[in-house]
mmCIF file of C-alpha atoms and ligand atoms in Angstrom:
data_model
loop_
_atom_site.group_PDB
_atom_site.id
_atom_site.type_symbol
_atom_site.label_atom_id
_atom_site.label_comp_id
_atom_site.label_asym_id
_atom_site.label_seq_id
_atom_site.Cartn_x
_atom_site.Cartn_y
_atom_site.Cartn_z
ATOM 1 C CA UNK A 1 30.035 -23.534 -18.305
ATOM 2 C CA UNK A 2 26.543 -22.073 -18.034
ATOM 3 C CA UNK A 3 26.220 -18.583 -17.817
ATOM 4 C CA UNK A 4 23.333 -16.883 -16.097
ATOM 5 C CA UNK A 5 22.713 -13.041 -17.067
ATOM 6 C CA UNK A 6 20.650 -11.198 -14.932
ATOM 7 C CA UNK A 7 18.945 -8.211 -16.346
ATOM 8 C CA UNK A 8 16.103 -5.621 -15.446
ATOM 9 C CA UNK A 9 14.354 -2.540 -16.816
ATOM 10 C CA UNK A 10 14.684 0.873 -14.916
ATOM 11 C CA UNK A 11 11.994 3.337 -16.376
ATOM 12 C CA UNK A 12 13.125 6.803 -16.449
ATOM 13 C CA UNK A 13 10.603 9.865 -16.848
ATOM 14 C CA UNK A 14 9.737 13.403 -15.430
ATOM 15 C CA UNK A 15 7.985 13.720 -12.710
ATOM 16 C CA UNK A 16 5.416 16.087 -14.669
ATOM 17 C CA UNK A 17 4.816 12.585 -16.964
ATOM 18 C CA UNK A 18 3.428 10.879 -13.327
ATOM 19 C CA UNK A 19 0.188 10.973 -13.815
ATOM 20 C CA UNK A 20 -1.206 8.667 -11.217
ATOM 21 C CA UNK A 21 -2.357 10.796 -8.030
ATOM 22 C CA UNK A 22 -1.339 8.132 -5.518
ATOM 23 C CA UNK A 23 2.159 7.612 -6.876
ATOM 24 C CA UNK A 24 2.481 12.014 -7.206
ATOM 25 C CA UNK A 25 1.098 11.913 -3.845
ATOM 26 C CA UNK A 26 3.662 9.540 -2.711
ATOM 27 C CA UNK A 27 6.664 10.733 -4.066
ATOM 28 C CA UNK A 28 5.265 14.477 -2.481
ATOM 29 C CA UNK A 29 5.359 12.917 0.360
ATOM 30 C CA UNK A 30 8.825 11.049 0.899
ATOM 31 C CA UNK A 31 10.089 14.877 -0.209
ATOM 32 C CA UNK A 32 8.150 16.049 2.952
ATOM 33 C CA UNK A 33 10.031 13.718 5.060
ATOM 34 C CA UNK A 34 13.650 14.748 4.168
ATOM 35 C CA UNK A 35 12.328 17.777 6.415
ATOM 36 C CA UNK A 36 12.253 15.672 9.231
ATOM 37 C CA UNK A 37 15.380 13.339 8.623
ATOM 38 C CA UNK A 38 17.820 13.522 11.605
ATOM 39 C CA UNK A 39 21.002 13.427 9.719
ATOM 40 C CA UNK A 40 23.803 15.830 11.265
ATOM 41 C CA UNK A 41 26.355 13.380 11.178
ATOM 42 C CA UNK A 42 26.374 13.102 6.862
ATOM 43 C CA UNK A 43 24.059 15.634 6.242
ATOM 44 C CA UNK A 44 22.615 13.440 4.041
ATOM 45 C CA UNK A 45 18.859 13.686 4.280
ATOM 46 C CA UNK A 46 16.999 10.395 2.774
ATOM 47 C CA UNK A 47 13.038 10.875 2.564
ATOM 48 C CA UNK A 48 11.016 7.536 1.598
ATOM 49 C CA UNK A 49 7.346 6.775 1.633
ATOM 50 C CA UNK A 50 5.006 3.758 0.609
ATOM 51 C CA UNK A 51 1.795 3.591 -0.809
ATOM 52 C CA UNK A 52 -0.467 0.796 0.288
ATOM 53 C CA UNK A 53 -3.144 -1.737 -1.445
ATOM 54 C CA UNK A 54 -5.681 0.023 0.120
ATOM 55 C CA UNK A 55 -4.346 3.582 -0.735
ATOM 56 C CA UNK A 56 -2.808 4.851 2.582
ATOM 57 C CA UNK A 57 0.413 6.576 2.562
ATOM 58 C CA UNK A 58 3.052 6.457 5.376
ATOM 59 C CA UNK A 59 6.413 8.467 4.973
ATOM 60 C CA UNK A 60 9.895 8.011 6.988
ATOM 61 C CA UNK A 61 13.073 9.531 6.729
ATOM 62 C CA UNK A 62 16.734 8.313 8.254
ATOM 63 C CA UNK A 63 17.512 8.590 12.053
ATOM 64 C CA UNK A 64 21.193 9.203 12.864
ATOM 65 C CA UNK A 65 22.969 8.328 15.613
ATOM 66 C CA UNK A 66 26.336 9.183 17.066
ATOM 67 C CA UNK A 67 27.321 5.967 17.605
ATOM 68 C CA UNK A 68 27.311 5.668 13.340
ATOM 69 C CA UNK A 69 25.608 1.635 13.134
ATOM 70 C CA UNK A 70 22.597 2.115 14.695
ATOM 71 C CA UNK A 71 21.280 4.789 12.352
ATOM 72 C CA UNK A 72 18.441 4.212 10.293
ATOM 73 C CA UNK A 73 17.499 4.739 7.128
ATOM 74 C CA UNK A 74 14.366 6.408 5.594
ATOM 75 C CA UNK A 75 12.914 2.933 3.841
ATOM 76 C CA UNK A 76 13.072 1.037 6.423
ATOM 77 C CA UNK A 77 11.584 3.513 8.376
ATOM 78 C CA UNK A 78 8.754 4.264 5.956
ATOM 79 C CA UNK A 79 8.289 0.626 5.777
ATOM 80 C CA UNK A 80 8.010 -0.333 9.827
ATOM 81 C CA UNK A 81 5.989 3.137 10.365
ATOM 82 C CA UNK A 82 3.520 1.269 7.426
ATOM 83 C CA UNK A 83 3.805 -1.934 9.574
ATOM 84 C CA UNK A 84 2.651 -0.135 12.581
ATOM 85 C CA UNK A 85 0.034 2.334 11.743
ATOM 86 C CA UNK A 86 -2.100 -0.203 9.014
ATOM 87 C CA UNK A 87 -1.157 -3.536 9.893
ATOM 88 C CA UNK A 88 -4.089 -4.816 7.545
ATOM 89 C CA UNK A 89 -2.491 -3.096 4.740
ATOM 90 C CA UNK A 90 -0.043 -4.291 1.750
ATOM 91 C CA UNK A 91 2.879 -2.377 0.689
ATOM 92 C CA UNK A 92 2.496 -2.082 -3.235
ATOM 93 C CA UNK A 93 4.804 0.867 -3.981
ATOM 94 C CA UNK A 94 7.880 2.593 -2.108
ATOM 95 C CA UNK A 95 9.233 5.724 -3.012
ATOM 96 C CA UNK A 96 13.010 7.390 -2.375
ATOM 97 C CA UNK A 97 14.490 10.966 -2.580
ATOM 98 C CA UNK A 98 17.661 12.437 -0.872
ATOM 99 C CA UNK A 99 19.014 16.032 0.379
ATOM 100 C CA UNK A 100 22.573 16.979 0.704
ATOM 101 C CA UNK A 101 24.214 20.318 1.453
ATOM 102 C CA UNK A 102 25.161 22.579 -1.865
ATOM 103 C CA UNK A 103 25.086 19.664 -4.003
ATOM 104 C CA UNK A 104 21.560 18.714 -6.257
ATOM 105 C CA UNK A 105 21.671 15.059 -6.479
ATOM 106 C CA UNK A 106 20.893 14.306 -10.135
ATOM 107 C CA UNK A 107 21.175 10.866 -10.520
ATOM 108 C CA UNK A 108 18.843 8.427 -8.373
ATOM 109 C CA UNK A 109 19.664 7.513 -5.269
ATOM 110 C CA UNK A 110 19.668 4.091 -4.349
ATOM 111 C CA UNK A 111 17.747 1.950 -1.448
ATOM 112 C CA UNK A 112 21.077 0.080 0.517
ATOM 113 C CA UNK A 113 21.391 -3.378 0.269
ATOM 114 C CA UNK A 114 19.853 -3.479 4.082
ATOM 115 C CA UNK A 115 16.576 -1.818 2.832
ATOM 116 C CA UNK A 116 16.527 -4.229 -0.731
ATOM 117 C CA UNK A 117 16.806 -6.912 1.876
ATOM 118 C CA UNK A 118 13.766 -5.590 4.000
ATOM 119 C CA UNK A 119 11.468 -4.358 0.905
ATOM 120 C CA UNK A 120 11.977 -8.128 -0.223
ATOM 121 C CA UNK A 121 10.659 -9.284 3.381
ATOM 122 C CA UNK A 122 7.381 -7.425 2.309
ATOM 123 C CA UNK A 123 7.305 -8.755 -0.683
ATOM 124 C CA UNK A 124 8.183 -12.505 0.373
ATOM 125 C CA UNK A 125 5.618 -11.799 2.816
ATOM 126 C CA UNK A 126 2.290 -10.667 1.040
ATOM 127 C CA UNK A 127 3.315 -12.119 -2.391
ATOM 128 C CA UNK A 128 3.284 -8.896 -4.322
ATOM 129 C CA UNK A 129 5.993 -6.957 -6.126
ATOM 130 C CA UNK A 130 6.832 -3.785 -4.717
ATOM 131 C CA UNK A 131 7.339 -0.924 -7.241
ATOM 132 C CA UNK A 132 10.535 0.972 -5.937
ATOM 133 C CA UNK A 133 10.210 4.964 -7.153
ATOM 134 C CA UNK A 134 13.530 7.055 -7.219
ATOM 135 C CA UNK A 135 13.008 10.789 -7.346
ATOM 136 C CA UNK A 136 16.008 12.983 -8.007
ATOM 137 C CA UNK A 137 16.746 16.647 -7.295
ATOM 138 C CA UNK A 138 15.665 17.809 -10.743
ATOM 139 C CA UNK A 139 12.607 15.874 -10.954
ATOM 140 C CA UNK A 140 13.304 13.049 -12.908
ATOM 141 C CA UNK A 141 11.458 9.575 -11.880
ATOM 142 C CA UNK A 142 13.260 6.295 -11.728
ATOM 143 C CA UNK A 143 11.186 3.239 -11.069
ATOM 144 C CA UNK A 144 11.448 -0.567 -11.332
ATOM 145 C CA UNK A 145 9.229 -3.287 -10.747
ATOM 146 C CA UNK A 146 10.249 -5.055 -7.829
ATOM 147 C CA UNK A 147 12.987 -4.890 -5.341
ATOM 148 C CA UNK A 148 14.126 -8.493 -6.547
ATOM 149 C CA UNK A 149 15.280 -6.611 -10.072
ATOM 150 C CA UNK A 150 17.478 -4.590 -7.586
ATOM 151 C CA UNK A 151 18.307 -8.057 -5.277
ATOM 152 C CA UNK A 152 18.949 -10.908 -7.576
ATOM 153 C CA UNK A 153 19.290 -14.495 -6.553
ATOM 154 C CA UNK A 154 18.366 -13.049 -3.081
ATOM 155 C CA UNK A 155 17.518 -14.606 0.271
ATOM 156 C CA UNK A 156 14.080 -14.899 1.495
ATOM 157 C CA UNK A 157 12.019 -16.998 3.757
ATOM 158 C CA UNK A 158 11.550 -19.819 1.269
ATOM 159 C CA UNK A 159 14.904 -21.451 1.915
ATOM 160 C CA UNK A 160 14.030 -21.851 5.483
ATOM 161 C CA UNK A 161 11.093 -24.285 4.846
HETATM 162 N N1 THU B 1 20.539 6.119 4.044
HETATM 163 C C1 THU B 1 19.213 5.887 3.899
HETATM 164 O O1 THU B 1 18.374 6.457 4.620
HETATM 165 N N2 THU B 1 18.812 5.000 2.952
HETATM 166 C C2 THU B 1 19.668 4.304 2.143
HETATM 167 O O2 THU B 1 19.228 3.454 1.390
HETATM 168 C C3 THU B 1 21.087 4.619 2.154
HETATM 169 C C4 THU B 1 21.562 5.482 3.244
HETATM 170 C C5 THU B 1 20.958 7.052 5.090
HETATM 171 C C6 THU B 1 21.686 6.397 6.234
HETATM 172 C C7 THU B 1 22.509 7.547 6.766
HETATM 173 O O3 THU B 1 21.710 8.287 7.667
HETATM 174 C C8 THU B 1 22.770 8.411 5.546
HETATM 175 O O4 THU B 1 21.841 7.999 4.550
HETATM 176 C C9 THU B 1 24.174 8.283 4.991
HETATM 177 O O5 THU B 1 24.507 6.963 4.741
#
């Protein structure tokens, strides 16, 4: 039997080691957006934002609902605000923080496997890697590459050709 290992680097640093404006910039703003997260269902409050080729940044944050399926999360909403305001522009960097009630979240939160899905579309799409930044509660920085280190042997628009 062959076995395949799959394997991927997930940089950790402070956020005071960021010295790129755009990327402080961008994680700033996905903090902004847990402000405006409609979450009173969980109470979980997911901000996102993503930095384009061309240097514009466009935020989101998740969108409850009381019927629980159709909410949406902060990513994807970052992502299809991008879509929308700048069609011209590339996606070349997303970046992810979370809220919750009397409890600092420490560790990095995670995109869902619905959002790895749709970052891949973006990157299937223009050809680029998409660097995925995780900021946590107490300021440290998580970042990998691309969402397909997060989404191996994933699906994309190449097995429909
Ligand atoms: N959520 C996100 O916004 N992004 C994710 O990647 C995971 C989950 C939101 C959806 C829902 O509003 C809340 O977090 C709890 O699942």
């Amino acid at each position: 039997m062959i076995q395949h290992k799959v394997d991927f680097i997930l940089e950790e640093c402070g956020l005071e080691e960021i010295v790129d404006d755009k990327i402080k910039e961008l994680l700033t703003t996905a903090v902004r957006y847990l402000d405006i997260a409609y979450a009173p269902y969980s109470n979980f409050h997911v901000g996102a934002a993503v930095l384009t080729d061309d240097g514009k940044i466009f935020g989101g944050s998740n969108q409850e609902n009381a019927s629980y399926p159709l909410c949406m999360c902060g990513e994807r909403n970052a992502l299809y605000h991008t879509a929308m305001a700048s069609p011209s522009s590339i996606p070349v960097a997303v970046a992810i923080t979370a809220r919750t009630e009397g409890k600092l979240i420490t560790s990095p939160v995670m995109p869902c496997g619905a959002c790895r899905q749709v970052i891949l579309e973006y990157e299937y799409r223009y050809g680029t890697d998409i660097n995925v930044y995780l900021l946590t509660n107490d300021n440290k920085v998580y970042k990998v590459n691309s969402v397909k280190d997060l989404l191996p042997y994933s699906f994309d628009g190449s097995f429909l050709s």
